Coordinates of C-alpha atoms and ligand atoms in Angstrom, one line a residue:
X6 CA 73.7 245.7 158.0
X7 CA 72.2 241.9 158.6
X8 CA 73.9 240.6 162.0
X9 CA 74.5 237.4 162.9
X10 CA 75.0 236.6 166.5
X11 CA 76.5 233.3 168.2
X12 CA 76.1 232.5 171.8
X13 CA 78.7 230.3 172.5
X14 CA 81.5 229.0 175.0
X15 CA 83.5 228.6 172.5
X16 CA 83.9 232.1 170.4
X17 CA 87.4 231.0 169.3
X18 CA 86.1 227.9 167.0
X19 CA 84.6 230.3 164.8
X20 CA 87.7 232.6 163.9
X21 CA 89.2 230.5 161.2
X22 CA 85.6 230.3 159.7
X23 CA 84.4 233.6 159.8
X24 CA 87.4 235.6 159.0
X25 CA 88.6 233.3 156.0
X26 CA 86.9 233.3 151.7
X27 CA 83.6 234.3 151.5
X28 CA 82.5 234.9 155.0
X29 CA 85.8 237.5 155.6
X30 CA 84.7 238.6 152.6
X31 CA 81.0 239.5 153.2
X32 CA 81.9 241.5 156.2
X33 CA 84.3 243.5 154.1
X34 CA 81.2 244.5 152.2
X35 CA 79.0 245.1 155.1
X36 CA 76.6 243.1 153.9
X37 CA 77.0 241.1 157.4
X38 CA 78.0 241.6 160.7
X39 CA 79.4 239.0 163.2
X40 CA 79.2 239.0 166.7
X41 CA 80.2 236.1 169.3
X42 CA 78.7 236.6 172.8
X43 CA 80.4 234.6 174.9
X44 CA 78.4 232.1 177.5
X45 CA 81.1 232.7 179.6
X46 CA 80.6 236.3 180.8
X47 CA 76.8 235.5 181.6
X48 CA 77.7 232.3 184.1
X49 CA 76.7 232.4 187.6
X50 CA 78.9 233.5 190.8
X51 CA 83.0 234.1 190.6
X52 CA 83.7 230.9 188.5
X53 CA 81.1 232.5 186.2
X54 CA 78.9 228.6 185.9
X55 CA 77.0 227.9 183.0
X56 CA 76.1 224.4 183.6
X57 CA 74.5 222.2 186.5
X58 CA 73.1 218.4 187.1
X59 CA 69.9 217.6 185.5
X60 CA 67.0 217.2 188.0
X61 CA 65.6 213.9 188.0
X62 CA 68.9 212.5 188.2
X63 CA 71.1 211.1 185.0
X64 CA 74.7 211.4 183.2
X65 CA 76.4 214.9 182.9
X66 CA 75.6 218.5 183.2
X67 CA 73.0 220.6 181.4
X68 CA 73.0 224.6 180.3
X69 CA 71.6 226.6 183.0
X70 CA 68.9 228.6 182.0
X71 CA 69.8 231.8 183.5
X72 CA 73.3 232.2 182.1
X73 CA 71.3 230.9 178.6
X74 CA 68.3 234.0 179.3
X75 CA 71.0 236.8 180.2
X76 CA 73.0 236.2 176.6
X77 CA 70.2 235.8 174.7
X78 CA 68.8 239.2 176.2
X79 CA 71.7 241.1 175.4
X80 CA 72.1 239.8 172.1
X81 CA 68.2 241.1 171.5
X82 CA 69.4 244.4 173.1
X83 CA 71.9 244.7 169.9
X84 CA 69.4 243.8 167.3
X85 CA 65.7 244.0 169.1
X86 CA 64.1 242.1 165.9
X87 CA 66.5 239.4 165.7
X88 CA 65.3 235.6 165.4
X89 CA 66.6 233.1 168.0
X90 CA 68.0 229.9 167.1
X91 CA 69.4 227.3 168.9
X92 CA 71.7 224.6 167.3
X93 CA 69.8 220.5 167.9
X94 CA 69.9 217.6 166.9
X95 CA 66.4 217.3 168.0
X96 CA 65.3 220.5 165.1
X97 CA 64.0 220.5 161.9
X98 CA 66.4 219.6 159.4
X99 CA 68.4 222.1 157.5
X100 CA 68.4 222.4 153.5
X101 CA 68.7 224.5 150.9
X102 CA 65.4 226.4 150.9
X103 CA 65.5 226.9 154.5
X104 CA 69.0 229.2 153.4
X105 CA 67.3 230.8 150.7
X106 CA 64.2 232.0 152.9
X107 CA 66.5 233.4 156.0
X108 CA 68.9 234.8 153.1
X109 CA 66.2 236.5 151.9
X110 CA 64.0 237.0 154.9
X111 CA 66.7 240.4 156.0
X112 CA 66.1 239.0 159.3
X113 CA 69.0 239.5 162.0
X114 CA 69.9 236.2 163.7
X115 CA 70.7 234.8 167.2
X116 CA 72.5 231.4 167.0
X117 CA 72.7 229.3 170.8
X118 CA 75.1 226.8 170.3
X119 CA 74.7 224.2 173.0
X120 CA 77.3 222.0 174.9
X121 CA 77.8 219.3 176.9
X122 CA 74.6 217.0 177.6
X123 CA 72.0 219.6 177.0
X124 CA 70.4 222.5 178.0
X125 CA 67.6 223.4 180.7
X126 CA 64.4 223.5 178.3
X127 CA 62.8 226.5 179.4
X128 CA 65.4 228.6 177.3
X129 CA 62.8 227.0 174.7
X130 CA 60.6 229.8 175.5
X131 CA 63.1 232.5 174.0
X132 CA 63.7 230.2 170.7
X133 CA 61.9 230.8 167.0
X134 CA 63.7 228.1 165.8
X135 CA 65.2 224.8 166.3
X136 CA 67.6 223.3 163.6
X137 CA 69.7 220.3 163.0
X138 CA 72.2 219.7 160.6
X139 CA 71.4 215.6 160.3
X140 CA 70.4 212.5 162.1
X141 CA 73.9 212.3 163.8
X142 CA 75.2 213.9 167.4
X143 CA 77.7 216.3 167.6
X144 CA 79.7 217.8 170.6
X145 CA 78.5 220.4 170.2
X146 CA 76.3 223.4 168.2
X147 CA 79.2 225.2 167.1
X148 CA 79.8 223.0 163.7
X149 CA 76.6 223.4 162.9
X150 CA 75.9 227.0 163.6
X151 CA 79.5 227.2 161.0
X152 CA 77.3 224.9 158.6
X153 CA 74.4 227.1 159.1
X154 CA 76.0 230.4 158.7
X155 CA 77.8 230.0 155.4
X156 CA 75.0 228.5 153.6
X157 CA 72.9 231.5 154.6
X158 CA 75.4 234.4 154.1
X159 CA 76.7 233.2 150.5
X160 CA 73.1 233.4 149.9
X161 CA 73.1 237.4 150.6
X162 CA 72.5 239.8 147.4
X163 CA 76.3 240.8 146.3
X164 CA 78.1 238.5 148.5
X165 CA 79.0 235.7 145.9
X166 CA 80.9 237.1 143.1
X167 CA 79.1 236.3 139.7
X168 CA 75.3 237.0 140.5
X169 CA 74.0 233.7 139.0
X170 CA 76.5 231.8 140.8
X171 CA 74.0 230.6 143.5
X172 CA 71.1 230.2 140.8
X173 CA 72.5 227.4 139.0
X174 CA 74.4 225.5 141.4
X175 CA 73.2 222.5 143.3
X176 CA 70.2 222.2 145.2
X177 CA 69.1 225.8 144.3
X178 CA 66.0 224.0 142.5
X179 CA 65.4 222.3 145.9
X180 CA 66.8 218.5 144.1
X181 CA 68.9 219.1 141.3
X182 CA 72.8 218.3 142.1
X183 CA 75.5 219.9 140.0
X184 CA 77.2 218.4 136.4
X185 CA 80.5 217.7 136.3
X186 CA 82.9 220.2 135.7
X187 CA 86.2 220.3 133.8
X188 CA 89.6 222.7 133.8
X189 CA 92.8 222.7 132.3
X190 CA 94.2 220.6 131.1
X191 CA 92.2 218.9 128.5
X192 CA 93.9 215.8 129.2
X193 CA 95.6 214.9 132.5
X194 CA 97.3 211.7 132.9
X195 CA 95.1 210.0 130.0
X196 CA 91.9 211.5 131.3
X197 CA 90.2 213.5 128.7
X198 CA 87.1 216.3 128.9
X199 CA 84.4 214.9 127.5
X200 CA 84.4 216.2 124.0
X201 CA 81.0 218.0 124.1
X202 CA 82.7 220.4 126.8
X203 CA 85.5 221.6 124.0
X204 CA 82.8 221.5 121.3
X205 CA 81.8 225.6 121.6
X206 CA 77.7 223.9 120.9
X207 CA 76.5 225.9 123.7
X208 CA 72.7 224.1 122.9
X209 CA 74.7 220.5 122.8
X210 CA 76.4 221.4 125.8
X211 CA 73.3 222.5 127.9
X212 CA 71.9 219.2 127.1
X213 CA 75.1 217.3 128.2
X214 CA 74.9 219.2 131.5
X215 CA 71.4 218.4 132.2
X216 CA 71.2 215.0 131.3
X217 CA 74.2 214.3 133.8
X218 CA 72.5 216.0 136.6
X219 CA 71.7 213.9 139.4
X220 CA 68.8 214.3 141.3
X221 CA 69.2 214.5 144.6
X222 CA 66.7 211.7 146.5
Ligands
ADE13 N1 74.2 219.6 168.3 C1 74.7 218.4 168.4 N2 74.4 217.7 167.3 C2 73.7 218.5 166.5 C3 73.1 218.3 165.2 N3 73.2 217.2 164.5 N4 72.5 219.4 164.7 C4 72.4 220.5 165.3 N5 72.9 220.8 166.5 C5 73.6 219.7 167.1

């Protein structure tokens, strides 16, 4: 089974997420497995510190790299072949092909999640990978790790219901966003489906569908 650690300070943010739709639902399947290493239990001395002043001088506190080392350790003592990744704003950005090749890679995963101003970069040493989820400065990696997560694991063979599902959605050709899509009612409140939809011309509507694509810059 592909497992899917997060080191974190926070292992509570990530109940709603991971236990809710398609996440819940892909551990059902054991086609995943999730497990949330707390930062915590690795901090330093009886109030169990994880974070210290940055050398140099400068504003707040940084993630020591010793609590950092110790969780990532034990998280490679579950799953020895697992990748590390650690959540930044300084990474490479994520998109939809990056989801598809770790989807498909059948690689376990170890995501850091990192807090307050920083972390001490010598954990650097332990990382494969260093991914952001956009030009903008979170509090910290837990959102994006979420972010991460999902678009990977909906990505998983037998985890979304109809098998094409993730083939023709958006950004599965690496540009292409999604048509518009229509449900009952055909009209609500004087807002009609476009007749094509109703039309049954599967070759007509094809066309429709494509031509009101957008591409995605
Ligand atoms: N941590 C804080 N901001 C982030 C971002 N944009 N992407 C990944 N990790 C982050």
């Amino acid at each position: 089974m592909r497992k899917i650690q997060v080191i974190t300070l926070f292992p509570e943010m990530f109940d709603g997420v991971l236990n809710s739709s398609m996440m819940w639902k892909a551990q059902q399947q054991e086609a995943i497995e999730f497990k949330m290493v707390n930062l915590r239990d690795y901090g330093l001395g009886q109030r169990q510190r994880v974070d210290d002043t940055p050398y140099g001088g400068g504003d707040g506190m940084l993630l020591m790299a010793e609590p950092l080392f110790a969780a990532v350790e034990s998280a490679r003592e579950y799953d020895r072949n697992a990748k590390v990744v650690i959540m930044t704003p300084r990474g490479q950005r994520w998109k939809q092909a990056i989801a598809q090749d770790w989807a498909d890679s059948g690689d376990g995963y170890i995501f850091i999640c990192g807090r307050y101003e920083g972390y001490d970069e010598r954990i650097l040493t332990l990382v494969d990978e260093e991914v952001s989820v956009g030009d903008y400065v979170l509090t910290g990696g837990e959102l994006p790790a979420m972010t991460i997560i999902d678009s990977i694991v909906r990505l998983i063979p037998g985890v979304l219901g109809g098998e094409d599902s993730a083939a023709i959605e958006s950004f599965s050709d690496g540009e292409t966003l999604e048509f518009p899509q229509y449900t009952r009612p055909e009209d609500f409140r004087g807002m009609k489906v476009p007749d094509v939809l109703l039309s049954g011309n599967h070759a007509a509507i094809a066309k429709w569908r494509a031509d009101n694509s957008v591409k995605a810059d």
